[in-house]
């Protein structure tokens, strides 16, 4: 048996290929939308992908089940409680898909979503009765469990799903052998949980011992625990959950339409009627010069998550990228279903040539200089980190305005004095500075290196 994990850092997303070397058949579980890596791996191991499973209708990314179906002819499998526009095979407790020495057996594990399943992986050459592993989707993570509040907009209460999750964990997963490997669909950084470990594989026995949500407690206490202190879900989550149930264009079809080189005049004309200019370059390059009114969400960070949080799904997007990275910029938007890219600025910022009147810079100041300006009353320091980060430590006197709420709360900021924006390391502060500039704030600077640079300069922080 072949069991390969594929991990996508940008979305903290894990997917899997399980293959049988005798029958040369393989299955893929929870694939990302760009599926070339699975095809390449299968080809390298002389495997044919015949099955594709979704453990649930994911909210944080668009899965590649339709791409896999259209490219390889694979049969799609979903939990029996799922509803979808495309044809799929529903899986109930105990349903099996077998090929060669591999058996994949479904467990219905609702809670994160009503249709969630986990998949037991049996290597029948070693045991017919003891599962080698369980692919838990977003039901059980390493160190955490799936949040039950992401279907509220679709009519499910967090309390009801939390109750289902309690039963799924205790009656379906915890009875498994301690030695069974646990392979979840997400790792640290995913917003599908609140305390996910950086490890991407564990065992049932280890999780039984260390996972806070698996300790003995009443159902009511469990529901209270898993519904409290969850991070804000980006606005695209409900959209993606619905889109994963739809028949839709494949990523290749979408990119063929989107990757159009546009002249500067075309880009400016689109900006005039509400088009969104997305600059995907490194924050330092963006600060040095950028097209006025553009938003910086760099490819070097959690690009797709922040793009889905900051950008509108209702207005067209034009990409401004380092030449050669336009396709990557569009693909990574496509992973979250942002298929409304209309093109990219041909030659990137080089196309502006002598048009300095169209560009803006963002001052980047060192932490000591920022401290001097704040102490002298010359500027206000804006902390755009998440509340949980700020609770751990922060700069005294700084204003807390989390990035995901910056635009809606920008009216709280003074327009008659300089603002210095900071985050943990500099990625989010560049996004924030670009948003404030687009909103007409004239005196916006960014603290280079964020709070890490502040502490490295031995400047004081307040800690819990």
XYZ file of C-alpha atoms in Angstrom:
464
model
C 0.000 0.000 0.000
C 1.079 3.551 -0.784
C -0.176 6.348 1.478
C 1.150 9.794 0.580
C 0.301 13.068 2.295
C 0.397 16.312 0.313
C 0.590 19.469 2.407
C -0.248 22.967 1.150
C 1.281 25.470 3.571
C -0.597 28.526 2.329
C -3.955 26.994 3.326
C -2.600 24.587 5.973
C -4.368 21.879 3.955
C -3.499 18.187 3.874
C -4.693 15.814 1.156
C -3.905 12.177 0.513
C -3.283 9.567 -2.158
C -3.761 5.911 -1.252
C -2.601 3.396 -3.823
C -2.324 -0.357 -4.266
C 0.793 -1.489 -6.085
C -0.714 -4.807 -7.230
C -3.905 -3.561 -8.806
C -2.287 -0.232 -9.775
C -5.402 1.603 -8.546
C -5.380 4.735 -6.376
C -7.779 7.019 -4.546
C -7.300 10.679 -3.652
C -8.894 12.237 -0.567
C -9.676 15.982 -0.226
C -7.568 17.132 -3.192
C -6.752 20.774 -3.769
C -8.181 22.275 -6.955
C -4.910 22.223 -8.914
C -4.416 18.487 -9.237
C -1.210 18.115 -11.260
C 0.832 16.893 -8.272
C -1.495 13.928 -7.693
C -1.412 12.991 -11.373
C 2.387 13.228 -11.416
C 2.741 11.117 -8.257
C 0.359 8.483 -9.613
C 2.205 8.360 -12.934
C 5.546 8.010 -11.158
C 4.197 5.005 -9.235
C 2.330 3.505 -12.206
C -1.037 4.078 -10.517
C -4.409 5.023 -12.000
C -6.581 7.357 -9.926
C -10.038 5.786 -9.990
C -11.632 7.269 -6.850
C -11.830 10.726 -5.285
C -13.287 11.323 -1.816
C -14.324 14.483 0.006
C -14.545 14.067 3.755
C -16.995 17.000 3.696
C -17.929 20.064 1.681
C -14.954 22.195 2.642
C -15.397 25.861 3.535
C -11.807 27.102 3.327
C -10.859 25.898 -0.151
C -12.363 24.583 -3.381
C -11.623 20.897 -3.701
C -10.360 19.319 -6.919
C -12.931 16.524 -7.174
C -14.424 17.814 -10.434
C -10.970 18.377 -11.925
C -10.042 14.800 -10.948
C -13.268 13.395 -12.354
C -12.819 15.200 -15.666
C -9.097 14.399 -15.988
C -9.033 10.761 -14.845
C -12.650 9.577 -14.875
C -12.549 9.050 -11.102
C -15.768 8.323 -9.221
C -16.659 10.966 -6.614
C -17.634 9.889 -3.074
C -19.301 12.051 -0.408
C -20.989 11.372 2.901
C -24.555 10.168 2.504
C -25.926 13.349 4.106
C -24.378 15.534 1.382
C -26.378 17.205 -1.374
C -24.611 18.116 -4.611
C -25.373 18.990 -8.238
C -22.891 16.478 -9.666
C -23.169 12.704 -9.551
C -21.538 11.077 -6.531
C -21.602 7.815 -4.618
C -22.988 8.356 -1.087
C -21.137 6.696 1.778
C -22.779 5.475 4.975
C -21.259 3.802 8.013
C -19.401 0.688 6.949
C -19.539 1.297 3.186
C -16.345 0.102 1.531
C -14.269 0.815 -1.525
C -11.689 -1.923 -2.137
C -8.852 -2.254 -4.633
C -6.145 -4.861 -4.295
C -4.960 -5.022 -0.692
C -6.493 -1.637 0.157
C -9.851 -1.178 1.837
C -11.294 2.289 2.434
C -14.223 2.166 4.837
C -16.509 5.061 5.718
C -17.428 6.328 9.154
C -20.155 8.950 9.286
C -18.749 11.568 11.662
C -21.027 14.635 11.529
C -20.280 17.664 13.672
C -17.909 19.966 11.833
C -20.479 19.697 9.063
C -23.614 17.544 8.845
C -22.210 15.427 5.996
C -18.707 14.854 7.412
C -17.182 11.403 7.110
C -13.891 9.873 8.205
C -12.198 7.163 6.167
C -10.612 4.071 7.683
C -7.608 2.838 5.701
C -6.931 -0.889 5.895
C -3.787 -2.488 4.528
C -5.208 -5.990 4.180
C -1.770 -7.534 3.714
C -1.157 -6.660 7.371
C -4.615 -6.826 8.949
C -8.207 -7.341 7.868
C -9.585 -5.930 11.124
C -7.152 -3.287 12.447
C -7.132 -0.025 10.468
C -3.687 1.236 9.571
C -4.943 4.827 9.584
C -7.994 7.022 9.677
C -8.377 10.102 7.482
C -10.383 12.331 9.788
C -11.086 15.322 7.555
C -11.998 18.238 9.820
C -13.622 16.080 12.507
C -10.407 15.399 14.445
C -7.211 17.382 14.103
C -3.858 16.847 15.761
C -4.417 18.650 19.055
C -7.898 19.923 18.253
C -11.292 19.119 16.743
C -13.271 20.755 13.971
C -15.226 23.869 14.813
C -19.006 23.384 14.661
C -20.012 26.972 13.831
C -19.259 27.231 10.104
C -22.717 26.136 8.922
C -24.703 28.741 10.857
C -25.345 30.746 7.680
C -26.768 27.592 6.087
C -29.254 26.925 8.874
C -27.312 24.738 11.323
C -26.724 25.920 14.890
C -23.283 25.563 16.431
C -24.889 23.850 19.405
C -26.587 21.184 17.314
C -23.447 20.440 15.297
C -21.350 20.511 18.469
C -23.600 17.806 19.940
C -23.152 15.694 16.818
C -19.389 16.213 16.970
C -19.303 15.008 20.574
C -21.018 11.763 19.578
C -18.884 11.275 16.460
C -15.634 11.597 18.379
C -16.680 9.334 21.213
C -18.618 6.636 19.396
C -16.767 6.479 16.061
C -13.154 7.631 16.460
C -12.122 7.069 20.067
C -13.027 3.340 19.950
C -10.381 2.837 17.230
C -7.092 1.121 18.196
C -4.507 3.387 19.813
C -2.036 2.513 17.049
C -4.249 3.823 14.219
C -2.567 6.762 12.531
C -4.583 9.998 12.448
C -4.323 11.989 9.232
C -6.433 15.198 9.318
C -7.303 17.580 6.499
C -5.669 20.619 8.128
C -2.733 21.699 10.251
C -1.649 24.741 12.249
C -2.809 28.020 10.720
C -6.122 26.708 9.449
C -9.190 28.616 10.607
C -11.183 25.356 10.747
C -9.999 24.935 14.353
C -8.580 27.106 17.125
C -5.623 25.133 18.531
C -4.387 22.842 15.751
C -0.890 21.429 16.202
C 1.901 22.028 13.711
C 2.225 18.237 13.441
C 0.327 16.723 10.516
C 0.061 13.120 11.698
C -0.582 11.494 15.073
C -2.236 8.385 16.493
C -5.563 7.754 18.165
C -3.719 6.833 21.369
C -1.717 10.049 21.417
C -4.798 12.172 20.766
C -6.700 10.331 23.450
C -3.991 11.440 25.906
C -3.260 15.026 24.846
C -6.165 16.461 22.848
C -8.077 18.866 25.100
C -11.403 18.134 23.400
C -11.152 14.360 23.876
C -10.857 14.423 27.657
C -13.768 13.123 29.773
C -16.545 15.718 29.984
C -20.279 16.066 29.516
C -21.752 16.851 26.137
C -22.824 20.293 27.380
C -19.306 21.070 28.599
C -17.860 19.889 25.276
C -20.216 22.097 23.260
C -19.336 25.094 25.406
C -15.639 24.352 24.973
C -15.571 23.925 21.204
C -17.847 26.876 20.447
C -15.881 29.346 22.605
C -13.054 31.567 21.360
C -13.136 30.439 17.750
C -11.351 32.821 15.348
C -13.431 34.883 12.947
C -14.278 32.881 9.833
C -13.445 34.728 6.590
C -16.492 35.797 4.577
C -15.693 33.405 1.722
C -16.125 30.280 3.876
C -19.874 29.900 3.324
C -19.436 30.679 -0.385
C -16.815 27.926 -0.746
C -18.890 25.382 1.186
C -21.769 25.939 -1.231
C -19.524 26.023 -4.319
C -18.043 22.641 -3.389
C -21.523 21.183 -3.874
C -21.974 22.771 -7.315
C -21.122 21.730 -10.832
C -18.687 24.475 -11.866
C -15.923 25.257 -14.380
C -12.632 23.491 -13.719
C -9.543 25.441 -12.750
C -7.998 24.971 -16.203
C -11.121 26.420 -17.824
C -11.066 29.337 -15.408
C -7.378 30.130 -15.942
C -7.785 30.046 -19.712
C -10.280 32.886 -19.319
C -8.408 34.839 -16.646
C -4.776 35.019 -17.758
C -5.142 37.973 -20.109
C -2.339 40.564 -20.361
C -3.819 44.056 -19.963
C -2.371 47.434 -20.862
C -1.989 50.134 -18.247
C -4.835 52.104 -19.805
C -7.133 49.074 -19.608
C -6.238 48.545 -15.952
C -6.845 52.188 -15.094
C -10.184 52.150 -16.896
C -11.272 49.097 -14.920
C -10.123 50.708 -11.680
C -12.330 53.709 -12.491
C -15.434 51.525 -12.489
C -14.616 49.636 -9.304
C -12.101 46.991 -10.347
C -9.796 45.688 -7.603
C -6.057 45.981 -8.219
C -4.299 43.161 -6.398
C -0.524 43.565 -6.079
C 0.977 40.198 -5.135
C 4.593 41.307 -4.797
C 6.728 41.209 -1.668
C 5.761 43.915 0.880
C 9.166 45.615 0.617
C 8.822 45.931 -3.166
C 5.264 47.192 -2.790
C 6.365 49.823 -0.272
C 9.074 51.095 -2.645
C 6.517 51.807 -5.392
C 3.015 50.688 -6.281
C 0.114 51.750 -8.422
C -2.031 54.158 -6.444
C -5.137 52.440 -5.101
C -3.752 48.896 -5.343
C -3.940 46.419 -2.461
C -0.879 44.426 -1.445
C -1.436 40.774 -0.543
C 1.912 39.126 -1.122
C 2.432 35.598 -2.377
C 4.875 34.996 0.478
C 2.234 34.641 3.199
C -1.297 33.331 3.677
C -2.174 34.882 0.363
C -5.397 33.067 -0.479
C -6.889 33.385 2.998
C -6.253 37.118 3.171
C -7.375 37.675 -0.414
C -10.639 35.933 0.437
C -10.970 38.067 3.553
C -10.118 41.445 2.062
C -11.300 41.328 -1.553
C -14.868 41.468 -2.785
C -16.384 38.575 -4.755
C -18.603 41.063 -6.602
C -15.958 43.185 -8.337
C -13.386 42.122 -10.946
C -9.758 41.611 -9.935
C -6.682 42.660 -11.904
C -3.398 41.077 -10.799
C -0.180 43.084 -10.565
C 2.668 40.617 -10.095
C 6.356 40.174 -10.653
C 6.597 39.075 -14.305
C 6.297 35.297 -14.452
C 4.196 34.985 -11.284
C 0.839 35.978 -12.749
C -0.310 32.365 -13.145
C 0.626 31.473 -9.563
C -1.300 34.503 -8.350
C -4.412 33.395 -10.239
C -4.105 29.698 -9.341
C -3.927 30.458 -5.647
C -7.045 32.633 -5.913
C -8.720 29.793 -7.792
C -8.032 27.488 -4.841
C -10.625 29.455 -2.858
C -13.029 29.908 -5.754
C -12.098 33.493 -6.562
C -12.627 33.065 -10.280
C -13.386 36.708 -11.082
C -9.881 37.669 -12.205
C -10.125 39.471 -15.532
C -6.437 39.771 -16.343
C -3.020 40.987 -15.230
C -1.009 44.141 -15.829
C 1.353 43.289 -18.656
C 5.006 43.583 -17.536
C 3.885 44.371 -13.997
C 5.020 47.644 -12.482
C 7.614 48.022 -15.266
C 4.710 49.039 -17.526
C 4.388 52.326 -15.664
C 7.707 53.482 -17.102
C 7.856 57.236 -16.653
C 4.363 57.496 -15.148
C 5.574 58.382 -11.669
C 2.357 60.354 -11.198
C 0.483 57.035 -10.959
C 2.651 55.519 -8.240
C 2.728 55.813 -4.468
C 5.215 54.696 -1.844
C 4.729 53.528 1.731
C 7.234 54.685 4.320
C 8.692 51.778 6.287
C 10.175 52.845 9.609
C 12.356 50.913 12.034
C 10.965 49.873 15.384
C 13.144 52.381 17.322
C 12.035 55.235 15.041
C 8.401 54.168 15.425
C 8.861 54.146 19.189
C 10.347 57.655 19.111
C 7.481 59.006 17.037
C 4.850 57.408 19.245
C 6.521 58.574 22.475
C 6.827 62.069 21.079
C 3.133 62.195 20.261
C 3.857 62.496 16.542
C 2.008 59.311 15.464
C -0.542 56.700 16.513
C 0.551 53.049 16.509
C -2.039 50.666 15.040
C -1.851 46.944 15.911
C -3.614 44.878 13.207
C -2.971 41.459 14.755
C -5.755 39.168 15.936
C -7.162 39.704 19.461
C -5.663 36.448 20.727
C -2.178 37.542 19.656
C -2.619 40.919 21.295
C -3.755 39.358 24.556
C -0.413 37.579 24.814
C 1.674 40.737 24.369
C 1.326 44.190 22.877
C 2.825 47.653 22.790
C 1.358 49.843 25.511
C -0.765 52.623 24.079
C -1.172 51.038 20.657
C -4.644 50.897 19.104
C -6.035 47.421 18.387
C -7.744 47.183 14.995
C -7.580 43.613 13.622
C -6.893 43.452 9.895
C -10.074 41.533 9.091
C -12.119 44.421 10.560
C -9.917 47.294 9.400
C -12.064 48.594 6.549
C -15.349 48.516 8.471
C -13.765 50.247 11.480
C -11.458 52.674 9.684
C -13.689 55.583 10.723
C -12.356 55.099 14.261
C -8.895 56.226 13.152
C -7.767 59.870 13.087
C -7.157 61.379 9.665
C -5.311 64.439 10.977
C -2.214 62.670 12.321
C 0.303 60.089 11.098
C -0.497 56.397 11.545
C 2.115 53.659 11.947
C 0.783 50.163 11.298
C 2.290 46.977 12.676
C 1.568 43.238 12.880
C 3.727 40.318 14.031
C 6.325 40.302 11.260
C 5.332 42.716 8.491
C 3.071 40.754 6.128
C -0.319 41.883 7.425
C 0.819 45.438 8.091
C 1.556 45.860 4.389
C -1.982 44.754 3.561
C -3.324 47.167 6.182
C -1.235 50.111 4.993
C -2.386 49.581 1.409
C -6.022 49.467 2.514
C -5.682 52.672 4.539
C -4.010 54.442 1.616
C -6.824 53.308 -0.671
C -9.315 54.706 1.853
C -7.657 58.110 1.614
C -5.477 58.166 4.740
C -2.589 60.385 3.667
C -0.064 59.775 6.447
C 0.398 56.007 6.716
C 3.670 54.302 7.600
C 4.500 50.682 8.291
C 6.735 49.411 11.089
C 9.234 47.154 9.323
C 9.505 43.712 10.911
C 6.463 44.160 13.137
C 6.403 43.236 16.805
C 9.324 40.844 16.266
C 11.513 43.811 15.304
C 10.177 45.820 18.261
C 11.209 43.077 20.686
C 14.535 42.536 18.920
C 15.266 46.225 19.591
C 14.602 45.552 23.308
C 11.625 47.877 23.345
C 9.017 47.250 26.050
C 5.864 45.172 25.583
C 3.016 44.450 27.929
C 2.458 40.729 28.394
C -0.247 38.737 30.153
